[in-house]
Amino acid sequence: MEPLCEGDTTVIHNILPAPLAEGIFEKVRDEVLWQRMLHQGGEVPRLVAVQGEVADDGSAPVYRHPSDESPPLLPFSPTVQKIKAEVEKQLGHPLNHALIQFYRDGTDYISEHSDKTLDIVKGSYIANVSLGAERTMVLRTKRRAKDPSSTGLPSGEEDSKQRITSRARLPHNSLCRMGLVTNMRWLHAIRQDKRAERDKTASELAFSGGRISLTFRQIGTFLDRDSTLIWGQGATGKTREEAHTVINGQSPEAVRMLQAFGTENHSTEFNWDDYYGKGFDVLHMSNSPRLCASSDPIVNMRIALMLAEYGVTYAKGSMSPSFNWKEGIPGAKDTPATPESLPIRFVDNDAAKSTVQGELAIMLYLDAVHASGKAGAAARSQTDTARVFTRFQQGLSLLDKWRRLKRHGEEEEEEEKNKKKKKSDLGPLQRELAIWEGYASEADFIAGSSISLADFAVWPVLHAIGEEYDAEALDANKKLKEYYEKVKARESAVNILGANRPTARMPRRRYSVMDEP
């Protein structure tokens, strides 16, 4: 194919030889551990994974770009390793990093962007392998009106007319070999394909419309095993011996790095040495813990209440747990085994980014790590501790019991919305709540004189019951109602209840969550 854009970019067909190419789409799809990404409450329209070359000492390449959160880098899987070897023959240089994305159908897309070259080895290529349904990459020259390296800037209308567009068809088993000059002067995107199926070609309809994109890069910046030290091309220390401790959070250096990313995104003549030459040791833009919520609002409230009570501020996480496409579904072809209800996950802000998954695990972790120093935390006797853990388990079970009773009542009502009948159906629930009425009568909180795990498990369920049945379910239990109102008035509960109210939609960030092809 003729060179594209600046002459350093070409699309090469049949990149993989016949033995390797056979069934390659399905092999990669089923072999890779995929993750879903969330951004501002919505799911990013593609699945993602990151693989790379992990050294014997655990060090690995790091590719930095504007994002809310990135998947963890895993060692190259066997099939991806074989694809990489074939691509290296076409490039003439080694590759040590791959961003793998699954566009599940024509509605999956990625917005217009330029790759960030802070960590990409100078003079190397960006190599994008396409497997599956054919999609079209649209490349456009950058807007001169936003280009800080241009003078005599045109108006917005003139700018749009002057932009040059090039389209590159990316069929199955093809390689788009992009040079860094094209990446500097052009933006590229995979747009949504909203055409009816009758208007698409056979190659565009192949593989049920799914496309897997493997973007290989030669990265010159590295992290140690624990992601605490950084060195190389894009860092301040250029060798392993000069490695520096990583910087996390909104530091002045992080702000400068983001500004440099923005300049590169708009510049047609980007001076790498001026903006990136000194290097940056920033790894995570935010140093806040992250909470990736589940689909269960009561589970989410339990964790949020604990975090608020312990004064742990956090950001909303954007990465789902990893999953295999066919996990648990033998012989599945086109349906991913994505759990219908992804478990809640908490990533702490310690150096190791300690990650806890699952409601019970997170609550025990927060109690062990973040409750120390809080009132009453260190003063529990052995008997008090036994009581807290026993009622904690009972509190966790209360949610399942209430939901079973609720389902049973709904079945008996046969979709009737008779208020009087609903009230009579509260009998089984009232018998269960009577147990908690007794606990609430013993002390200020469910398991003692201070708030504990038991309260974090029980109170969100009481709140949900109150929301479902108005006040009638709790009114019959005086002490339990007083307890409920007492916790509801605490600053932690006020904060999380306020956060759950609908808010105006926030404007989108300048960058997409993962702005790579």
Coordinates of C-alpha atoms in Angstrom, one line a residue:
M1 CA 0.0 0.0 0.0
E2 CA 1.1 3.5 -0.7
P3 CA 2.6 5.5 2.2
L4 CA 0.1 7.6 4.2
C5 CA 0.2 11.0 5.7
E6 CA 3.8 12.1 6.2
G7 CA 5.2 9.1 4.2
D8 CA 6.3 7.2 7.3
T9 CA 3.0 5.3 7.7
T10 CA 1.8 2.2 5.8
V11 CA -0.8 -0.5 6.1
I12 CA 0.6 -4.0 5.5
H13 CA -1.8 -6.8 4.7
N14 CA -1.4 -10.5 5.8
I15 CA 1.1 -9.7 8.5
L16 CA 0.8 -13.1 10.1
P17 CA 1.8 -16.3 8.2
A18 CA -0.8 -18.9 7.5
P19 CA -0.2 -21.3 10.5
L20 CA -0.3 -18.5 13.0
A21 CA -3.2 -16.6 11.3
E22 CA -5.6 -19.6 11.5
G23 CA -8.1 -18.9 14.3
I24 CA -6.0 -16.0 15.5
F25 CA -9.0 -13.7 16.4
E26 CA -10.5 -16.3 18.6
K27 CA -7.2 -17.3 20.2
V28 CA -6.4 -13.7 21.3
R29 CA -10.0 -13.0 22.3
D30 CA -10.1 -16.1 24.6
E31 CA -6.5 -15.8 25.9
V32 CA -6.4 -12.2 27.0
L33 CA -7.7 -11.1 30.4
W34 CA -10.0 -8.3 29.5
Q35 CA -11.2 -5.4 31.7
R36 CA -14.1 -3.0 31.3
M37 CA -13.4 0.7 31.9
L38 CA -15.8 3.2 33.4
H39 CA -15.5 7.0 32.9
Q40 CA -17.8 9.6 34.6
G41 CA -20.4 6.9 35.4
G42 CA -20.5 5.3 31.9
E43 CA -18.7 2.4 30.4
V44 CA -15.9 3.1 27.9
P45 CA -17.0 1.5 24.6
R46 CA -14.4 -1.2 24.3
L47 CA -12.6 -3.8 26.5
V48 CA -9.0 -3.3 27.3
A49 CA -5.8 -5.1 28.5
V50 CA -2.1 -4.3 28.8
Q51 CA 0.7 -6.7 28.3
G52 CA 4.5 -6.3 28.3
E53 CA 7.9 -7.7 28.7
V54 CA 8.5 -8.4 32.4
A55 CA 12.2 -8.8 33.3
D56 CA 13.5 -11.5 35.7
D57 CA 13.8 -8.9 38.5
G58 CA 10.1 -7.9 38.0
S59 CA 10.8 -4.6 36.2
A60 CA 8.6 -3.7 33.3
P61 CA 8.0 -0.9 30.8
V62 CA 5.6 1.9 31.6
Y63 CA 3.6 3.9 29.1
R64 CA 2.1 7.1 30.5
H65 CA -0.7 9.1 29.0
P66 CA -3.8 11.0 30.3
S67 CA -6.2 8.5 31.8
D68 CA -8.4 8.0 34.8
E69 CA -7.0 4.6 35.4
S70 CA -5.1 2.0 33.4
P71 CA -5.1 -1.8 33.5
P72 CA -2.2 -3.5 35.2
L73 CA 0.6 -4.8 32.9
L74 CA 0.7 -8.5 32.6
P75 CA 3.4 -10.6 30.9
F76 CA 2.9 -11.2 27.2
S77 CA 0.5 -14.2 26.7
P78 CA 1.7 -16.9 24.3
T79 CA -0.3 -15.9 21.2
V80 CA 0.4 -12.2 21.7
Q81 CA 4.1 -13.0 22.0
K82 CA 4.0 -14.8 18.6
I83 CA 2.2 -11.9 17.0
K84 CA 4.8 -9.5 18.4
A85 CA 7.6 -11.5 16.9
E86 CA 6.1 -11.2 13.4
V87 CA 5.6 -7.5 13.8
E88 CA 9.2 -6.9 14.9
K89 CA 10.3 -8.4 11.6
Q90 CA 8.4 -5.6 9.8
L91 CA 9.7 -2.8 12.1
G92 CA 13.3 -3.7 12.5
H93 CA 13.3 -3.0 16.2
P94 CA 12.1 -4.7 19.4
L95 CA 8.8 -4.2 21.1
N96 CA 8.1 -4.5 24.8
H97 CA 4.6 -3.1 25.4
A98 CA 1.1 -3.8 24.0
L99 CA -2.2 -2.1 24.6
I100 CA -4.9 -4.6 23.5
Q101 CA -8.5 -3.4 22.9
F102 CA -11.6 -5.2 21.8
Y103 CA -14.1 -3.3 19.8
R104 CA -17.0 -5.6 20.2
D105 CA -19.1 -4.3 17.3
G106 CA -19.4 -1.2 15.0
T107 CA -20.7 1.0 17.9
D108 CA -17.4 0.6 19.8
Y109 CA -15.0 3.5 19.0
I110 CA -12.1 5.7 20.1
S111 CA -12.1 9.4 19.7
E112 CA -9.5 11.5 17.8
H113 CA -6.1 11.7 19.5
S114 CA -2.4 11.7 19.1
D115 CA -0.2 9.1 21.0
K116 CA 1.9 10.6 23.8
T117 CA 5.6 10.0 23.1
L118 CA 7.1 10.7 26.5
D119 CA 8.0 7.0 27.0
I120 CA 8.1 5.9 23.3
V121 CA 11.7 5.2 22.1
K122 CA 12.7 7.9 19.6
G123 CA 12.8 6.7 16.0
S124 CA 10.6 3.7 16.6
Y125 CA 7.2 2.9 15.1
I126 CA 3.8 2.6 16.6
A127 CA 2.5 -0.8 15.4
N128 CA -1.2 -1.5 15.3
V129 CA -2.3 -5.0 14.4
S130 CA -6.0 -5.5 13.5
L131 CA -7.8 -8.8 13.9
G132 CA -11.4 -9.4 13.1
A133 CA -13.9 -7.2 11.3
E134 CA -12.5 -4.5 9.1
R135 CA -12.7 -0.9 10.5
T136 CA -11.5 2.4 9.0
M137 CA -9.0 4.6 10.8
V138 CA -9.6 8.2 10.1
L139 CA -6.5 10.4 10.2
R140 CA -6.7 14.2 10.1
T141 CA -4.2 17.0 10.4
K142 CA -4.3 18.9 13.6
R143 CA -6.2 22.1 14.0
R144 CA -3.9 25.0 13.4
A145 CA -6.1 27.2 15.6
K146 CA -5.1 25.1 18.6
D147 CA -1.5 24.6 17.5
P148 CA 1.0 26.5 19.8
S149 CA 3.7 26.0 17.2
S150 CA 1.9 27.8 14.5
T151 CA 1.7 31.5 13.7
G152 CA -1.0 33.4 11.8
L153 CA -3.7 31.2 13.0
P154 CA -6.9 30.8 10.9
S155 CA -10.4 31.1 12.1
G156 CA -12.3 28.0 13.2
E157 CA -14.2 27.8 10.0
E158 CA -11.1 28.3 7.8
D159 CA -9.3 25.8 10.0
S160 CA -11.9 23.1 9.4
K161 CA -11.7 23.6 5.7
Q162 CA -7.9 23.4 5.7
R163 CA -7.6 20.1 7.6
I164 CA -6.6 17.2 5.5
T165 CA -8.3 13.8 6.0
S166 CA -6.9 10.4 5.1
R167 CA -8.7 7.1 5.6
A168 CA -6.9 3.8 6.1
R169 CA -8.9 0.5 5.9
L170 CA -7.7 -1.9 8.5
P171 CA -8.7 -5.4 7.4
H172 CA -8.3 -8.6 9.4
N173 CA -4.6 -9.7 9.8
S174 CA -3.2 -6.3 8.9
L175 CA -0.5 -4.0 10.4
C176 CA -0.7 -0.2 10.5
R177 CA 2.9 0.9 10.9
M178 CA 2.8 4.5 12.0
G179 CA 5.8 6.7 12.1
L180 CA 6.3 9.3 14.9
V181 CA 6.2 12.2 12.4
T182 CA 2.7 11.3 11.3
N183 CA 1.7 10.8 14.9
M184 CA 3.1 14.3 15.7
R185 CA 1.2 16.1 12.8
W186 CA -2.0 14.1 12.5
L187 CA -4.8 12.9 14.9
H188 CA -6.3 9.4 14.4
A189 CA -9.6 7.8 15.4
I190 CA -11.8 4.8 15.0
R191 CA -15.3 6.3 14.6
Q192 CA -18.6 4.6 15.3
D193 CA -20.0 2.8 12.3
K194 CA -23.8 3.4 12.4
R195 CA -24.5 2.1 9.0
A196 CA -27.1 -0.7 8.5
E197 CA -25.7 -4.2 8.0
R198 CA -27.0 -4.2 4.5
D199 CA -24.6 -1.3 3.7
K200 CA -21.5 -3.0 5.0
T201 CA -19.1 -5.3 3.2
A202 CA -18.5 -8.9 4.1
S203 CA -15.2 -8.1 5.7
E204 CA -16.9 -5.4 7.8
L205 CA -19.5 -8.0 9.0
A206 CA -17.0 -10.8 9.6
F207 CA -16.3 -12.1 13.2
S208 CA -19.8 -10.8 14.2
G209 CA -18.5 -7.3 13.8
G210 CA -15.8 -7.6 16.5
R211 CA -12.3 -6.2 16.1
I212 CA -9.2 -6.7 18.3
S213 CA -6.6 -4.0 18.1
L214 CA -3.1 -4.7 19.4
T215 CA -0.9 -1.6 19.6
F216 CA 2.7 -2.5 20.1
R217 CA 5.3 0.0 21.2
Q218 CA 9.0 0.1 22.1
I219 CA 9.0 1.8 25.5
G220 CA 12.1 3.3 27.0
T221 CA 10.8 4.0 30.6
F222 CA 10.6 1.4 33.3
L223 CA 9.3 0.6 36.8
D224 CA 10.7 -1.8 39.3
R225 CA 8.7 -4.8 40.6
D226 CA 6.8 -2.8 43.2
S227 CA 6.2 0.3 41.0
T228 CA 8.0 2.4 43.5
L229 CA 11.1 3.3 41.3
I230 CA 11.1 4.8 37.8
W231 CA 13.9 5.3 35.3
G232 CA 14.6 5.6 31.6
Q233 CA 13.9 7.9 28.7
G234 CA 10.8 9.6 30.1
A235 CA 12.0 9.7 33.8
T236 CA 14.5 12.1 35.4
G237 CA 16.9 9.3 36.1
K238 CA 17.9 7.9 32.7
T239 CA 19.5 4.6 33.9
R240 CA 18.6 1.9 36.5
E241 CA 21.3 3.2 38.8
E242 CA 19.8 6.7 38.6
A243 CA 16.2 5.5 39.4
H244 CA 14.1 7.8 41.5
T245 CA 11.0 7.2 43.6
V246 CA 7.8 7.6 41.7
I247 CA 5.6 10.6 42.4
N248 CA 1.8 10.2 42.8
G249 CA -0.9 12.7 43.1
Q250 CA -1.6 16.3 41.9
S251 CA 2.0 17.5 42.4
P252 CA 3.5 20.5 40.5
E253 CA 5.4 17.9 38.4
A254 CA 2.1 16.1 37.5
V255 CA 0.6 19.4 36.4
R256 CA 3.7 20.1 34.2
M257 CA 3.4 16.6 32.7
L258 CA -0.2 17.1 31.9
Q259 CA 0.5 20.4 30.3
A260 CA 3.2 18.8 28.2
F261 CA 0.7 16.1 27.1
G262 CA -1.7 18.8 26.1
T263 CA 1.0 20.7 24.1
E264 CA 1.9 17.5 22.2
N265 CA -1.7 16.8 21.5
H266 CA -2.1 20.1 19.6
S267 CA 1.4 20.8 18.2
T268 CA 2.3 19.9 14.6
E269 CA 6.0 20.6 15.4
F270 CA 6.6 19.3 18.9
N271 CA 10.0 19.8 20.4
W272 CA 10.4 16.7 22.5
D273 CA 13.5 17.8 24.3
D274 CA 12.0 21.1 25.4
Y275 CA 8.9 19.5 26.9
Y276 CA 9.9 16.0 27.8
G277 CA 13.7 16.0 27.9
K278 CA 14.2 16.5 31.6
G279 CA 11.8 13.7 32.3
F280 CA 9.0 13.1 34.8
D281 CA 8.8 10.7 37.7
V282 CA 5.0 10.9 37.9
L283 CA 3.1 7.6 37.8
H284 CA -0.4 8.2 39.0
M285 CA -2.1 11.6 38.4
S286 CA -4.2 11.0 41.5
N287 CA -2.9 9.6 44.7
S288 CA -6.4 9.0 46.2
P289 CA -7.6 5.5 46.9
R290 CA -10.0 4.2 44.4
L291 CA -13.4 2.5 44.9
C292 CA -14.9 0.7 41.9
A293 CA -18.5 0.2 42.9
S294 CA -20.6 -2.9 42.3
S295 CA -24.1 -3.0 40.9
D296 CA -25.6 -3.4 44.4
P297 CA -26.4 0.0 45.9
I298 CA -26.6 -1.4 49.5
V299 CA -23.2 -3.0 49.2
N300 CA -21.8 0.3 47.8
M301 CA -23.4 2.2 50.7
R302 CA -21.8 -0.1 53.3
I303 CA -18.3 0.6 52.0
A304 CA -19.0 4.3 51.4
L305 CA -20.2 4.7 55.0
M306 CA -17.1 3.0 56.3
L307 CA -14.8 5.2 54.2
A308 CA -16.7 8.4 55.3
E309 CA -16.6 7.4 58.9
Y310 CA -12.9 6.7 58.8
G311 CA -12.2 9.9 56.9
V312 CA -10.8 8.1 53.8
T313 CA -11.3 10.3 50.7
Y314 CA -11.3 8.4 47.5
A315 CA -11.9 8.6 43.7
K316 CA -14.4 6.5 41.8
G317 CA -12.4 3.7 40.1
S318 CA -12.9 3.0 36.5
M319 CA -11.5 -0.6 36.0
S320 CA -13.6 -3.7 36.3
P321 CA -11.9 -6.9 37.5
S322 CA -10.3 -9.0 34.8
F323 CA -12.3 -11.7 33.0
N324 CA -11.8 -14.2 30.3
W325 CA -14.1 -14.1 27.3
K326 CA -15.2 -17.8 27.7
E327 CA -14.6 -18.3 31.4
G328 CA -17.1 -20.7 32.7
I329 CA -18.9 -21.1 29.4
P330 CA -17.4 -24.1 27.5
G331 CA -17.8 -23.8 23.8
A332 CA -19.0 -20.2 23.9
K333 CA -18.3 -18.3 20.7
D334 CA -19.6 -14.8 20.8
T335 CA -20.7 -14.2 24.4
P336 CA -18.3 -13.0 27.0
A337 CA -18.4 -14.4 30.5
T338 CA -18.6 -11.0 32.0
P339 CA -20.1 -11.3 35.5
E340 CA -23.6 -9.7 35.5
S341 CA -22.7 -8.2 38.9
L342 CA -19.0 -7.2 39.1
P343 CA -17.8 -7.3 42.7
I344 CA -16.9 -4.1 44.5
R345 CA -13.1 -3.3 44.5
F346 CA -11.0 -1.0 46.6
V347 CA -7.4 0.1 45.7
D348 CA -5.6 1.8 48.5
N349 CA -3.0 4.6 48.0
D350 CA 0.0 2.9 49.6
A351 CA 3.1 2.3 47.6
A352 CA 2.0 -1.2 46.5
K353 CA -1.5 0.0 45.6
S354 CA -3.0 -2.7 47.8
T355 CA -6.1 -4.0 46.1
V356 CA -9.1 -5.7 47.9
Q357 CA -12.0 -7.2 46.1
G358 CA -15.4 -8.2 47.5
E359 CA -17.6 -6.7 50.1
L360 CA -16.5 -8.8 53.1
A361 CA -12.8 -8.5 52.2
I362 CA -13.0 -4.7 51.8
M363 CA -14.9 -4.2 55.1
L364 CA -12.4 -6.3 57.1
Y365 CA -9.5 -4.6 55.4
L366 CA -10.8 -1.1 56.2
D367 CA -11.5 -2.1 59.8
A368 CA -7.9 -3.5 60.1
V369 CA -6.0 -0.8 58.3
H370 CA -8.0 2.5 58.6
A371 CA -10.0 2.1 61.9
S372 CA -6.9 2.3 64.1
G373 CA -6.8 5.5 66.1
K374 CA -10.5 6.0 65.8
A375 CA -12.6 6.3 69.0
G376 CA -13.1 3.0 70.6
A377 CA -11.1 1.0 68.1
A378 CA -8.3 0.0 70.4
A379 CA -10.4 -0.3 73.6
R380 CA -12.4 -3.4 72.7
S381 CA -12.2 -6.3 75.0
Q382 CA -12.1 -9.9 73.8
T383 CA -15.8 -10.1 74.6
D384 CA -16.6 -6.9 72.8
T385 CA -14.7 -8.1 69.7
A386 CA -16.6 -11.3 69.6
R387 CA -19.9 -9.4 69.8
V388 CA -18.9 -7.0 67.0
F389 CA -17.9 -9.8 64.6
T390 CA -20.9 -12.0 65.4
R391 CA -23.4 -9.1 64.8
F392 CA -21.3 -8.1 61.8
Q393 CA -22.0 -11.5 60.2
Q394 CA -25.7 -11.3 61.2
G395 CA -25.8 -7.8 59.6
L396 CA -24.4 -9.1 56.4
S397 CA -27.0 -11.8 56.4
L398 CA -29.8 -9.4 57.1
L399 CA -29.6 -8.0 53.5
D400 CA -30.2 -11.5 52.0
K401 CA -33.0 -12.2 54.4
W402 CA -34.8 -8.9 53.7
R403 CA -34.5 -9.4 49.9
R404 CA -35.9 -13.0 50.2
L405 CA -38.9 -11.7 52.3
K406 CA -39.4 -8.9 49.8
R407 CA -39.4 -11.2 46.8
H408 CA -41.8 -13.6 48.6
G409 CA -44.1 -10.7 49.4
E410 CA -44.1 -9.5 45.8
E411 CA -44.9 -13.0 44.6
E412 CA -47.9 -13.3 47.0
E413 CA -49.2 -9.9 45.9
E414 CA -49.1 -10.9 42.3
E415 CA -48.1 -7.4 41.3
E416 CA -50.9 -5.8 43.3
K417 CA -49.9 -2.5 44.8
N418 CA -52.4 -2.6 47.7
K419 CA -50.9 -0.6 50.6
K420 CA -52.9 -2.4 53.3
K421 CA -51.9 -5.8 52.0
K422 CA -48.3 -4.7 51.9
K423 CA -48.5 -3.7 55.5
S424 CA -49.8 -7.1 56.5
D425 CA -46.8 -8.7 54.7
L426 CA -44.4 -7.0 57.1
G427 CA -45.0 -9.6 59.7
P428 CA -41.9 -11.8 58.8
L429 CA -39.8 -8.7 58.4
Q430 CA -40.9 -7.3 61.8
R431 CA -40.0 -10.6 63.5
E432 CA -36.5 -10.2 62.0
L433 CA -36.2 -6.6 63.0
A434 CA -37.3 -7.4 66.6
I435 CA -33.9 -9.1 67.0
W436 CA -32.2 -5.9 66.1
E437 CA -34.5 -3.9 68.3
G438 CA -33.0 -5.9 71.2
Y439 CA -29.5 -5.2 70.1
A440 CA -30.3 -1.4 69.7
S441 CA -31.6 -1.4 73.3
E442 CA -28.3 -2.5 74.7
A443 CA -26.0 0.4 73.8
D444 CA -25.6 3.4 71.6
F445 CA -24.7 1.3 68.6
I446 CA -25.6 -2.2 67.5
A447 CA -22.6 -3.9 69.0
G448 CA -21.4 -1.5 71.7
S449 CA -20.7 2.1 72.7
S450 CA -18.9 3.0 69.5
I451 CA -19.7 2.5 65.8
S452 CA -18.3 -0.7 64.4
L453 CA -18.4 -3.2 61.5
A454 CA -21.8 -4.4 62.7
D455 CA -23.3 -0.9 62.2
F456 CA -21.7 -0.5 58.7
A457 CA -23.4 -3.8 57.7
V458 CA -26.8 -3.2 59.3
W459 CA -27.6 0.5 58.9
P460 CA -27.6 0.6 55.0
V461 CA -30.1 -2.3 55.1
L462 CA -32.4 -0.4 57.6
H463 CA -32.1 2.6 55.3
A464 CA -33.2 0.6 52.3
I465 CA -36.1 -0.9 54.3
G466 CA -37.2 2.6 55.3
E467 CA -37.0 3.7 51.7
E468 CA -39.1 0.8 50.5
Y469 CA -41.8 0.9 53.2
D470 CA -41.6 4.6 54.2
A471 CA -41.6 4.7 58.1
E472 CA -43.9 1.9 58.9
A473 CA -41.3 -0.9 59.0
L474 CA -39.2 0.9 61.6
D475 CA -41.9 2.6 63.6
A476 CA -42.8 -0.6 65.5
N477 CA -39.3 -0.8 66.9
K478 CA -38.7 2.3 69.0
K479 CA -35.0 1.7 70.0
L480 CA -34.1 0.6 66.5
K481 CA -35.8 3.7 65.0
E482 CA -33.8 5.9 67.4
Y483 CA -30.6 4.1 66.5
Y484 CA -31.4 4.5 62.8
E485 CA -31.9 8.3 63.2
K486 CA -28.8 8.6 65.3
V487 CA -26.6 7.1 62.6
K488 CA -28.4 9.0 59.9
A489 CA -27.5 12.3 61.6
R490 CA -23.8 11.5 61.7
E491 CA -21.6 13.5 59.3
S492 CA -20.5 10.3 57.5
A493 CA -24.1 9.3 56.7
V494 CA -25.1 12.8 55.8
N495 CA -22.2 12.9 53.3
I496 CA -23.0 9.6 51.6
L497 CA -26.7 10.3 51.4
G498 CA -26.0 13.7 49.9
A499 CA -23.6 12.1 47.4
N500 CA -26.3 9.6 46.3
R501 CA -28.6 12.4 45.2
P502 CA -28.8 13.1 41.4
T503 CA -26.4 15.8 40.3
A504 CA -25.9 17.8 37.1
R505 CA -23.8 16.1 34.5
M506 CA -20.2 17.2 34.7
P507 CA -18.5 18.4 31.5
R508 CA -16.2 15.8 29.8
R509 CA -12.5 15.9 30.3
R510 CA -10.3 17.1 27.4
Y511 CA -8.8 13.6 27.1
S512 CA -10.5 10.3 26.7
V513 CA -10.0 7.6 29.3
M514 CA -7.5 5.7 27.3
D515 CA -6.6 7.9 24.3
E516 CA -4.8 5.3 22.2
P517 CA -5.9 3.4 19.1

